[in-house]
Amino acid sequence: MSIDCAARNRIAAAMQTATAPRRASAYAPSNIALSKYWGKRDQARNLPLNSSLSISLAEWGSHTEIVPAEDGADRVWLNGAALDAETPFAAKALRFADLFRAGRDAPLHIRTRNTIPTAAGLASSASGFAALTRALVSAFGLELSERDMSLIARLGSGSAARSLWHGFVRWDRGTAPDGGDSLAAPLDVHWPAFRIAIVAVDTGPKSMTSRDGMNHTVATSPLFATWPQTAEADCAAIETAVRAQDLPKLGALAEANALAMHATMLAARPALSYLKPESWAVLERLWRARAEGLQAFATMDAGANVKLIFEQTDSADVLAAFPQAEIIAPFSVQN
Amino acid sequence: MSIDCAARNRIAAAMQTATAPRRASAYAPSNIALSKYWGKRDQARNLPLNSSLSISLAEWGSHTEIVPAEDGADRVWLNGAALDAETPFAAKALRFADLFRAGRDAPLHIRTRNTIPTAAGLASSASGFAALTRALVSAFGLELSERDMSLIARLGSGSAARSLWHGFVRWDRGTAPDGGDSLAAPLDVHWPAFRIAIVAVDTGPKSMTSRDGMNHTVATSPLFATWPQTAEADCAAIETAVRAQDLPKLGALAEANALAMHATMLAARPALSYLKPESWAVLERLWRARAEGLQAFATMDAGANVKLIFEQTDSADVLAAFPQAEIIAPFSVQN
């Protein structure tokens, strides 16, 4: 397909001075959007309708190792298990590697290990494609910046654009038709007391991938029309609250933004509901606890789990209300 | 307040030939909207942003008796209990009677008895104001049609405009600034196999009245903007499905319309959620049962209960899936 795509062009230019692939490994953290990415303006270039802002999950992420294949065959391992080349994960990883190889004979072994607890029920595509991008760039000895890598990782999964850094990261939607300005950058905010917790309520398979859910919602939800402008305004307001380290303001905005995203799905035809009765029970409990003074707020993605944001001083109260919560300190690692 | 209001003018004109009040009684059924009324375009005249369509609940409704007060004092009874004049129900009923009395000395005793099971958790304002309108019109010997009474009942509670008739009723939003064309009319549809069931999941008090919830949503929900046009299109499509007695089409539209209404609330800031975790559990069970062939669909109002619509042939399967369901046959009574 010959569409003008900034990310593909960036790879092609860098690959002109590529070395033969060497063993390389990389790590990328997973991330949770506090201002959600929901809806594409361009499927082929994976360009979003709105900007988004996330917090990275420190040591919860993906380690990826690339090794030139001495046996001459592409192979993929996930968490130690060899995958058939036709499994979705292996096929996607190899198709992503093809963006770099672009026809050259460079068989690779790709080994990915996710450190995200299975019970957390978090998607690993963000950290997976970010780590794979870093590992491929290193394996081919390419001169590409982290901003370039964000642009490239976006082609694998939109949210991967935000997983190149620790801490708070903002992905600008951009306006260029070739996607050249649709990439992320870290915010210069160090907020050691910030916490995010995963309240797992369901580890079963999702009813629909987030990619399909997004497309179904954009295509059929009569309430989607005002989402892009709402999300863009939320993203700006959330960035301001993050820079001010104002947890109550950030929390109220992030929770409203997440609920608005789920509202667009609920109004899709037929309705799409990633949230389960148990998710609503967690939200009800949170709302009751907040009425009694707890400063914690919720955000939910295309799955049944609920994530809570709060500050370190409220950790004990969060655990008292949600004993199953897994608490992450995003600034416990250095960028 | 001197606003030009068609309903008030209609009452004033009719009251010019009013007799002294006589004992009178009336009945009106409750109703459930299949295409929801949500949002006002005019608070003072109680005018809706969109048309709506309902099914009346046969023998579930309100009986109201008006008796001239021999003791010279206004008094109100609800379900046999004498109410203090300051209780919200008594104050609203007497304020509504004042629309008719407009200064004339005519103390009244108003006795209302609701036949709606308490466990059903249904609001009785629709049947209550419709029955009160009928009883007042009869007590004062007024020459007013049922269409006139629909216009007047609307001032008490929007949904009361639809409770003047049994069966399917459509309330046209109208366009006249004085509200003179915002009233309901019955549909000439006789569908004896049609059923509606109430699945009660919560009988506790509501977090917010539907009037306040509506105003909060209109004022703060960024997704509300497209609701009025969506609701108007749904109402037309639902009327077509009712006329065709096409249950699957009607059900899918009614369920989508109700979920869209709840989606506008969920996106309000702060969020408004009348649905409880147990409501979502009923919906999940319904969706699973439907995937296995059950032809039943849900609608939900400003409360936690779920209502199901289906045809008589599916009654046994509905009861098997929802043993607590209370089934109503709307065409078991004659208009």
XYZ file of C-alpha atoms in Angstrom:
670
model
C 0.000 0.000 0.000
C 1.567 3.288 -0.996
C 0.206 5.835 1.409
C 2.399 8.635 2.632
C 3.085 7.676 6.240
C 5.647 9.589 8.309
C 6.433 6.614 10.568
C 7.156 4.260 7.648
C 9.283 6.945 5.972
C 11.243 7.474 9.181
C 12.027 3.745 9.392
C 12.976 3.532 5.719
C 15.374 6.479 6.009
C 17.020 5.062 9.154
C 17.325 1.573 7.657
C 19.531 2.929 4.839
C 22.449 2.942 7.295
C 21.346 -0.172 9.220
C 23.906 -2.727 10.281
C 23.255 -6.477 10.121
C 21.029 -7.271 13.100
C 22.751 -7.904 16.438
C 21.393 -9.280 19.682
C 19.546 -6.507 21.518
C 17.078 -6.188 24.342
C 14.816 -3.454 25.676
C 12.175 -2.728 28.279
C 9.044 -0.559 28.093
C 6.452 0.071 30.800
C 2.740 -0.408 30.331
C 0.625 2.725 30.744
C -2.886 3.748 31.805
C -4.512 6.699 30.082
C -5.907 9.334 32.445
C -7.321 11.124 29.399
C -8.449 8.404 27.012
C -7.591 7.639 23.396
C -10.888 6.547 21.801
C -11.537 6.746 18.056
C -9.303 6.929 14.997
C -9.308 9.576 12.290
C -7.188 7.373 10.014
C -7.155 3.563 10.145
C -4.228 3.007 7.779
C -1.844 5.307 9.655
C -3.366 4.553 13.100
C -4.055 8.225 13.826
C -6.295 9.232 16.747
C -9.216 11.621 16.803
C -8.020 13.118 20.073
C -4.919 13.637 22.197
C -4.430 11.537 25.327
C -2.347 11.570 28.502
C -1.109 8.590 30.499
C 0.883 7.454 33.502
C 3.388 4.664 32.964
C 3.356 1.646 35.250
C 7.019 1.532 36.312
C 8.110 -2.107 36.478
C 4.899 -3.480 34.996
C 5.738 -3.783 31.324
C 7.457 -5.830 28.613
C 11.032 -7.039 28.201
C 11.825 -7.883 24.601
C 14.933 -9.518 23.218
C 15.853 -9.737 19.538
C 18.384 -12.330 18.358
C 19.475 -12.875 14.725
C 18.119 -16.308 13.819
C 21.008 -18.718 13.279
C 18.508 -21.331 12.117
C 17.298 -18.934 9.413
C 13.654 -18.930 10.606
C 11.545 -16.277 12.295
C 10.420 -17.427 15.732
C 8.487 -15.776 18.559
C 8.350 -16.623 22.269
C 5.946 -15.132 24.796
C 6.673 -15.565 28.491
C 8.990 -18.448 27.711
C 6.608 -20.362 25.428
C 7.365 -20.789 21.723
C 4.438 -19.553 19.645
C 3.164 -20.842 16.361
C 3.797 -18.158 13.713
C 0.057 -17.940 13.069
C -0.964 -16.975 16.607
C -2.145 -13.353 16.660
C 0.685 -12.182 18.930
C 3.426 -13.805 16.818
C 1.897 -12.647 13.547
C 1.618 -9.062 14.798
C 5.163 -8.988 16.167
C 6.634 -10.338 12.932
C 4.541 -7.984 10.790
C 5.876 -5.134 12.922
C 9.464 -6.368 12.438
C 8.778 -6.397 8.679
C 8.332 -2.613 8.831
C 12.069 -2.522 9.557
C 13.268 -5.473 7.429
C 11.212 -4.347 4.441
C 12.280 -7.214 2.244
C 15.841 -7.723 3.460
C 16.753 -11.263 4.543
C 17.090 -10.946 8.314
C 15.327 -13.784 10.144
C 14.833 -12.976 13.825
C 14.015 -14.632 17.111
C 11.807 -12.379 19.222
C 11.404 -13.170 22.926
C 8.924 -11.159 24.980
C 8.368 -11.457 28.700
C 5.606 -9.449 30.342
C 5.988 -8.486 33.995
C 2.342 -7.457 34.296
C 0.573 -9.828 36.715
C -1.960 -11.885 34.764
C -4.589 -11.119 37.405
C -4.271 -7.405 36.654
C -5.991 -8.068 33.346
C -4.072 -5.302 31.590
C -3.420 -5.375 27.871
C 0.264 -5.669 27.075
C 0.138 -4.285 23.555
C 1.295 -0.803 24.632
C 4.429 -1.980 26.428
C 4.902 -4.823 23.943
C 5.120 -2.665 20.830
C 7.159 0.037 22.610
C 9.701 -2.535 23.799
C 9.740 -4.216 20.382
C 10.390 -0.847 18.719
C 13.285 -0.116 21.084
C 14.731 -3.594 20.582
C 14.501 -3.455 16.774
C 16.089 0.020 16.659
C 18.917 -1.262 18.832
C 19.306 -4.539 16.910
C 19.714 -2.706 13.584
C 21.865 0.051 15.131
C 19.534 2.814 13.962
C 19.879 6.512 14.722
C 16.374 7.200 15.945
C 15.280 9.367 18.862
C 12.697 8.349 21.464
C 10.263 10.741 19.766
C 10.889 8.887 16.464
C 10.322 5.592 18.264
C 7.023 6.884 19.688
C 5.884 7.690 16.143
C 6.854 4.184 15.005
C 5.444 2.278 18.006
C 2.093 3.986 17.291
C 1.784 1.860 14.140
C 1.753 -1.286 16.284
C -0.777 -0.011 18.809
C -1.907 3.556 19.419
C -1.262 3.470 23.145
C 2.287 2.130 22.522
C 3.212 5.673 21.453
C 2.956 6.611 25.158
C 5.034 3.684 26.494
C 8.480 4.985 25.515
C 8.843 6.843 28.820
C 8.169 6.501 32.520
C 5.953 9.032 34.322
C 3.277 11.177 32.716
C 3.228 11.141 28.913
C 1.091 13.152 26.512
C 0.312 11.916 22.993
C -0.603 14.812 20.722
C -3.174 13.860 18.142
C -1.369 16.027 15.576
C -2.898 17.390 12.389
C -0.520 16.350 9.571
C -2.158 13.999 7.046
C 0.928 11.730 7.041
C 0.810 11.446 10.858
C 4.222 13.064 11.268
C 3.138 15.098 14.295
C 1.066 12.400 16.006
C 3.478 11.209 18.669
C 4.052 11.385 22.404
C 6.396 13.222 24.748
C 6.992 12.929 28.490
C 5.800 15.675 30.831
C 8.491 17.188 32.999
C 6.554 16.367 36.185
C 8.031 14.471 39.121
C 5.241 13.541 41.541
C 6.645 10.878 43.889
C 3.445 10.649 45.990
C 1.267 9.762 42.982
C -0.186 6.257 43.065
C -2.265 4.102 40.760
C -3.929 0.865 41.843
C -5.450 -1.921 39.806
C -8.660 -3.363 41.246
C -9.062 -6.601 39.301
C -12.626 -7.818 38.980
C -12.438 -10.079 35.942
C -9.676 -11.870 34.158
C -11.815 -13.541 31.515
C -11.404 -12.784 27.835
C -12.826 -9.516 26.541
C -16.016 -9.565 24.511
C -14.405 -7.418 21.822
C -10.885 -6.071 21.245
C -10.464 -2.396 22.033
C -9.700 -1.770 18.363
C -13.015 -3.317 17.287
C -14.886 -1.661 20.161
C -13.530 1.724 19.142
C -14.531 1.269 15.525
C -17.999 -0.057 16.439
C -18.577 2.932 18.722
C -17.421 5.527 16.181
C -19.608 3.891 13.525
C -22.835 3.410 15.505
C -22.997 5.485 18.711
C -25.238 8.544 18.296
C -23.520 10.118 21.306
C -19.997 9.821 19.854
C -20.230 13.066 17.866
C -19.170 15.311 20.737
C -16.550 12.923 22.173
C -13.507 14.182 20.191
C -13.899 17.799 21.308
C -14.714 16.702 24.888
C -11.659 14.456 24.998
C -9.386 17.179 23.604
C -10.583 19.684 26.219
C -10.244 17.049 28.976
C -6.685 16.264 27.868
C -5.660 19.919 28.150
C -7.358 20.297 31.553
C -5.818 17.032 32.795
C -2.352 18.175 31.703
C -2.858 21.380 33.710
C -3.956 19.389 36.782
C -0.958 17.034 36.451
C 1.460 19.969 36.185
C -0.164 21.510 39.300
C -0.028 18.087 41.047
C -3.658 18.742 41.990
C -4.998 15.248 42.728
C -8.680 16.156 43.377
C -8.893 18.141 40.146
C -6.995 15.508 38.155
C -9.084 12.724 39.673
C -12.456 14.323 38.955
C -11.446 15.061 35.357
C -9.937 11.620 34.722
C -12.969 9.820 36.166
C -15.396 11.958 34.137
C -13.347 11.404 30.989
C -13.328 7.614 31.473
C -17.066 7.497 32.191
C -17.756 9.603 29.096
C -15.762 7.124 27.012
C -17.767 4.211 28.433
C -20.961 6.202 27.855
C -20.155 6.449 24.133
C -19.915 2.627 24.073
C -23.103 2.092 26.042
C -24.920 4.165 23.432
C -23.416 2.159 20.548
C -25.902 -0.033 18.675
C -25.797 -2.746 19.828
C -24.434 -1.569 23.181
C -20.872 -2.348 24.143
C -20.223 -2.816 27.841
C -16.698 -3.732 28.947
C -17.697 -2.888 32.514
C -19.272 -5.792 34.412
C -21.659 -5.711 37.392
C -18.596 -6.193 39.621
C -16.962 -3.127 38.015
C -20.025 -1.078 38.920
C -19.887 -2.466 42.455
C -16.299 -1.193 42.749
C -17.397 2.214 41.468
C -20.322 2.341 43.933
C -17.984 1.470 46.782
C -15.537 4.149 45.621
C -18.291 6.783 45.436
C -19.442 5.904 48.951
C -15.863 6.025 50.274
C -15.284 9.370 48.568
C -18.454 10.772 50.139
C -16.805 9.856 53.437
C -13.583 11.675 52.574
C -11.362 9.284 50.601
C -9.460 11.184 47.914
C -9.361 8.489 45.241
C -10.761 8.467 41.722
C -11.413 5.835 39.071
C -10.502 5.225 35.480
C -11.545 2.258 33.336
C -10.366 0.995 29.955
C -11.676 -1.521 27.450
C -11.987 -4.215 30.107
C -13.771 -4.910 33.388
C -11.046 -3.818 35.823
C -11.105 -0.506 37.639
C -7.969 1.555 38.245
C -7.774 4.031 41.102
C -5.591 7.124 41.344
C -4.685 8.745 44.646
C -1.701 9.937 46.672
C 0.573 7.925 48.939
C -1.077 9.262 52.119
C -4.340 7.533 51.109
C -2.786 4.147 50.304
C -3.867 2.530 53.574
C -7.459 3.737 53.186
C -7.555 2.530 49.568
C -6.367 -0.918 50.684
C -8.915 -0.951 53.494
C -11.742 -0.303 51.019
C -10.286 -2.481 48.222
C -8.199 -5.280 49.748
C -7.506 -6.777 46.326
C -5.947 -3.545 44.986
C -2.419 -3.780 43.563
C -0.690 -0.451 44.167
C 1.951 0.928 41.821
C 4.308 3.822 42.589
C 5.049 5.197 39.096
C 7.955 7.393 40.256
C 9.776 4.574 42.020
C 11.796 4.130 38.790
C 13.944 6.683 36.988
C 13.333 7.763 33.427
C -45.854 34.449 36.917
C -47.397 35.771 33.726
C -46.070 33.558 30.986
C -48.270 32.583 28.117
C -49.012 28.937 28.790
C -51.579 27.033 26.739
C -52.406 24.560 29.531
C -53.113 27.309 32.088
C -55.189 29.197 29.523
C -57.198 26.051 28.752
C -57.968 25.567 32.452
C -58.898 29.251 32.932
C -61.288 29.188 29.962
C -62.960 25.963 31.142
C -63.264 27.208 34.725
C -65.433 30.148 33.541
C -68.355 27.721 33.354
C -67.286 25.591 36.337
C -69.880 24.345 38.785
C -69.248 24.239 42.520
C -67.058 21.208 43.113
C -68.806 17.847 43.520
C -67.510 14.502 44.668
C -65.662 12.832 41.776
C -63.212 10.006 41.265
C -60.969 8.837 38.456
C -58.346 6.278 37.543
C -55.206 6.586 35.411
C -52.640 3.892 34.602
C -48.918 4.299 35.136
C -46.795 4.092 31.982
C -43.301 3.077 30.914
C -41.645 4.994 28.091
C -40.260 2.824 25.296
C -38.806 5.978 23.733
C -37.679 8.170 26.629
C -38.500 11.727 27.629
C -35.221 13.214 28.858
C -34.528 16.947 28.945
C -36.742 20.033 28.954
C -36.674 22.891 26.512
C -38.778 25.055 28.853
C -38.836 24.651 32.640
C -41.737 26.992 33.361
C -44.128 25.296 30.926
C -42.651 21.806 31.440
C -41.946 21.341 27.723
C -39.745 18.464 26.525
C -36.800 18.559 24.143
C -38.039 15.415 22.405
C -41.139 13.363 21.728
C -41.659 10.095 23.599
C -43.757 6.941 23.344
C -45.033 4.749 26.167
C -47.042 1.678 27.062
C -49.576 2.043 29.871
C -49.575 -0.461 32.731
C -53.255 -1.497 32.751
C -54.354 -1.907 36.361
C -51.145 -0.543 37.846
C -51.948 3.103 38.426
C -53.645 5.672 40.641
C -57.235 6.032 41.863
C -57.986 9.586 42.962
C -61.099 10.872 44.685
C -61.984 14.549 45.150
C -64.482 15.561 47.795
C -65.552 19.147 48.606
C -64.211 19.792 52.112
C -67.094 20.184 54.528
C -64.613 21.130 57.223
C -63.339 23.990 55.028
C -59.734 22.778 54.976
C -57.616 21.240 52.202
C -56.548 17.719 53.118
C -54.625 15.014 51.288
C -54.526 11.242 51.857
C -52.141 8.813 50.213
C -52.899 5.085 50.364
C -55.244 5.709 53.287
C -52.842 7.797 55.375
C -53.565 11.486 56.069
C -50.610 13.612 54.999
C -49.306 16.787 56.532
C -49.895 19.630 54.047
C -46.149 20.249 53.873
C -45.172 16.765 52.673
C -43.968 16.975 49.064
C -46.811 14.813 47.724
C -49.552 16.830 49.468
C -47.979 20.170 48.565
C -47.675 19.169 44.897
C -51.250 17.843 44.711
C -52.694 21.004 46.288
C -50.552 23.287 44.092
C -51.903 21.373 41.107
C -55.494 21.802 42.342
C -54.759 25.540 42.638
C -54.288 25.643 38.846
C -58.042 24.977 38.696
C -59.244 26.898 41.778
C -57.132 29.968 40.879
C -58.184 31.956 43.912
C -61.753 30.713 44.312
C -62.687 29.384 47.743
C -63.090 25.668 47.155
C -61.357 23.623 49.853
C -60.882 19.996 48.787
C -60.123 16.602 50.203
C -57.917 14.621 47.825
C -57.581 10.870 48.354
C -55.118 8.936 46.208
C -54.592 5.195 46.230
C -51.829 3.673 44.140
C -52.235 0.116 42.900
C -48.599 -0.145 41.883
C -46.853 -2.735 44.068
C -44.327 -0.959 46.272
C -41.723 -3.564 45.358
C -41.999 -2.539 41.712
C -40.260 0.689 42.602
C -42.143 2.648 39.953
C -42.764 6.364 40.286
C -46.454 7.159 40.634
C -46.271 10.773 39.493
C -47.428 9.957 35.941
C -50.589 8.105 36.975
C -51.059 10.384 39.994
C -51.230 13.649 38.044
C -53.259 12.091 35.228
C -55.841 10.740 37.694
C -55.857 14.034 39.617
C -56.471 15.941 36.379
C -59.376 13.648 35.463
C -60.847 13.917 38.979
C -60.569 17.735 39.095
C -62.115 18.101 35.623
C -64.979 15.889 36.744
C -65.381 17.574 40.149
C -65.735 21.015 38.555
C -67.898 19.699 35.685
C -65.512 21.024 33.010
C -65.865 20.536 29.262
C -62.374 19.323 28.511
C -61.301 16.549 26.142
C -58.755 13.877 26.985
C -56.295 15.724 24.720
C -56.881 18.873 26.807
C -56.360 16.833 29.964
C -53.077 15.480 28.577
C -51.886 19.058 28.043
C -52.863 19.952 31.628
C -51.500 16.807 33.308
C -48.140 17.635 31.685
C -47.806 20.616 34.031
C -47.811 18.253 37.018
C -45.293 15.804 35.582
C -44.147 15.454 31.985
C -44.846 11.729 31.795
C -48.397 12.272 33.157
C -49.285 13.618 29.692
C -49.062 9.975 28.512
C -51.166 8.440 31.322
C -54.604 9.551 30.059
C -54.970 6.382 27.975
C -54.342 2.649 28.059
C -52.135 1.016 25.432
C -49.425 2.741 23.406
C -49.352 6.533 23.703
C -47.190 9.066 21.883
C -46.374 12.481 23.363
C -45.434 14.939 20.645
C -42.829 17.442 21.773
C -44.596 20.180 19.810
C -43.042 23.421 18.665
C -45.402 26.190 19.893
C -43.750 28.525 22.425
C -46.830 28.393 24.685
C -46.753 24.567 24.697
C -50.164 24.310 23.042
C -49.109 21.423 20.807
C -47.063 19.494 23.376
C -49.508 16.780 24.364
C -50.109 13.076 23.909
C -52.461 10.876 21.918
C -53.095 7.129 21.946
C -51.914 4.982 19.061
C -54.603 2.936 17.377
C -52.705 -0.293 17.975
C -54.209 -3.361 19.646
C -51.437 -5.856 20.424
C -52.869 -8.391 22.898
C -49.694 -10.529 22.995
C -47.500 -7.615 24.093
C -46.052 -7.972 27.597
C -43.983 -5.830 29.912
C -42.338 -7.133 33.074
C -40.812 -5.309 36.000
C -37.631 -6.855 37.369
C -37.215 -5.149 40.732
C -33.649 -4.950 41.980
C -33.823 -2.069 44.450
C -36.594 -0.403 46.376
C -34.436 2.101 48.210
C -34.865 5.831 47.712
C -33.421 7.353 44.549
C -30.203 9.321 44.748
C -31.772 12.190 42.800
C -35.283 12.889 41.474
C -35.690 12.379 37.762
C -36.424 16.089 37.379
C -33.116 17.035 39.026
C -31.261 14.272 37.190
C -32.588 15.514 33.864
C -31.569 19.102 34.573
C -28.119 18.078 35.854
C -27.538 15.998 32.707
C -28.663 18.724 30.308
C -26.467 21.257 32.121
C -23.249 19.223 32.477
C -23.104 16.172 30.182
C -20.843 16.798 27.182
C -22.563 13.911 25.382
C -26.079 15.330 25.767
C -25.822 17.551 22.658
C -26.892 14.844 20.223
C -29.528 13.258 22.502
C -32.547 15.346 21.359
C -32.135 14.482 17.691
C -31.356 10.849 18.530
C -34.435 10.590 20.744
C -36.665 12.183 18.123
C -35.479 9.743 15.448
C -35.852 6.818 17.872
C -39.397 7.872 18.720
C -40.416 7.857 15.059
C -38.751 4.483 14.446
C -40.304 3.009 17.596
C -43.755 4.205 16.528
C -43.249 2.444 13.199
C -42.195 -0.772 14.961
C -45.196 -0.592 17.318
C -47.586 -0.104 14.396
C -45.984 -3.101 12.657
C -46.149 -5.095 15.947
C -42.516 -6.009 15.226
C -41.211 -7.012 18.666
C -37.532 -7.621 17.734
C -37.285 -4.261 15.981
C -39.177 -2.448 18.738
C -37.103 -4.161 21.419
C -33.730 -3.356 19.889
C -34.698 0.280 19.405
C -36.225 0.694 22.876
C -33.223 -0.895 24.565
C -30.759 1.259 22.602
C -32.797 4.377 23.370
C -32.828 3.636 27.116
C -29.104 2.886 27.191
C -28.379 6.123 25.313
C -30.376 8.039 27.924
C -28.400 6.408 30.733
C -25.196 7.097 28.813
C -25.954 10.831 28.816
C -26.233 10.640 32.645
C -23.068 8.618 33.048
C -21.219 11.363 31.165
C -22.718 14.105 33.369
C -20.232 15.807 35.690
C -20.364 14.473 38.322
C -21.734 11.216 36.908
C -25.304 10.212 37.603
C -25.980 6.492 37.808
C -29.502 5.342 38.639
C -28.532 1.829 37.544
C -26.989 -0.253 40.322
C -24.607 -3.233 40.033
C -27.681 -5.488 40.346
C -29.296 -3.672 37.392
C -26.223 -4.448 35.294
C -26.388 -8.066 36.437
C -29.979 -8.241 35.121
C -28.842 -6.733 31.808
C -25.933 -9.183 31.528
C -28.311 -12.085 32.184
C -30.727 -10.730 29.590
C -27.971 -10.380 26.985
C -26.841 -13.956 27.618
C -30.429 -15.238 27.400
C -30.977 -13.302 24.181
C -27.809 -14.786 22.677
C -29.486 -18.143 23.351
C -32.683 -17.113 21.589
C -34.914 -15.311 24.095
C -36.796 -12.487 22.376
C -36.887 -10.026 25.266
C -35.471 -6.513 25.540
C -34.801 -4.072 28.354
C -35.688 -0.513 29.201
C -34.661 1.411 32.315
C -35.815 4.694 33.806
C -34.506 7.015 36.509
C -34.238 4.166 39.012
C -32.478 0.835 39.490
C -35.199 -1.492 38.205
C -35.140 -3.077 34.783
C -38.261 -3.520 32.654
C -38.469 -6.200 29.994
C -40.624 -6.201 26.883
C -41.554 -9.383 25.025
C -44.541 -11.303 23.668
C -46.823 -13.689 25.504
C -45.195 -16.769 23.940
C -41.950 -15.909 25.753
C -43.503 -15.338 29.187
C -42.455 -18.704 30.581
C -38.863 -18.256 29.423
C -38.752 -14.750 30.874
C -39.944 -16.091 34.230
C -37.419 -18.907 34.086
C -34.580 -16.416 33.619
C -36.026 -13.779 35.981
C -38.147 -15.483 38.667
C -38.828 -12.159 40.400
C -40.348 -10.594 37.263
C -43.880 -9.161 37.582
C -45.595 -9.525 34.203
C -48.213 -7.062 32.982
C -50.560 -7.608 30.025
C -51.275 -4.011 28.912
C -54.179 -5.008 26.643
C -56.033 -6.940 29.324
C -58.033 -3.744 29.960
C -60.140 -1.759 27.523
C -59.518 1.874 26.691
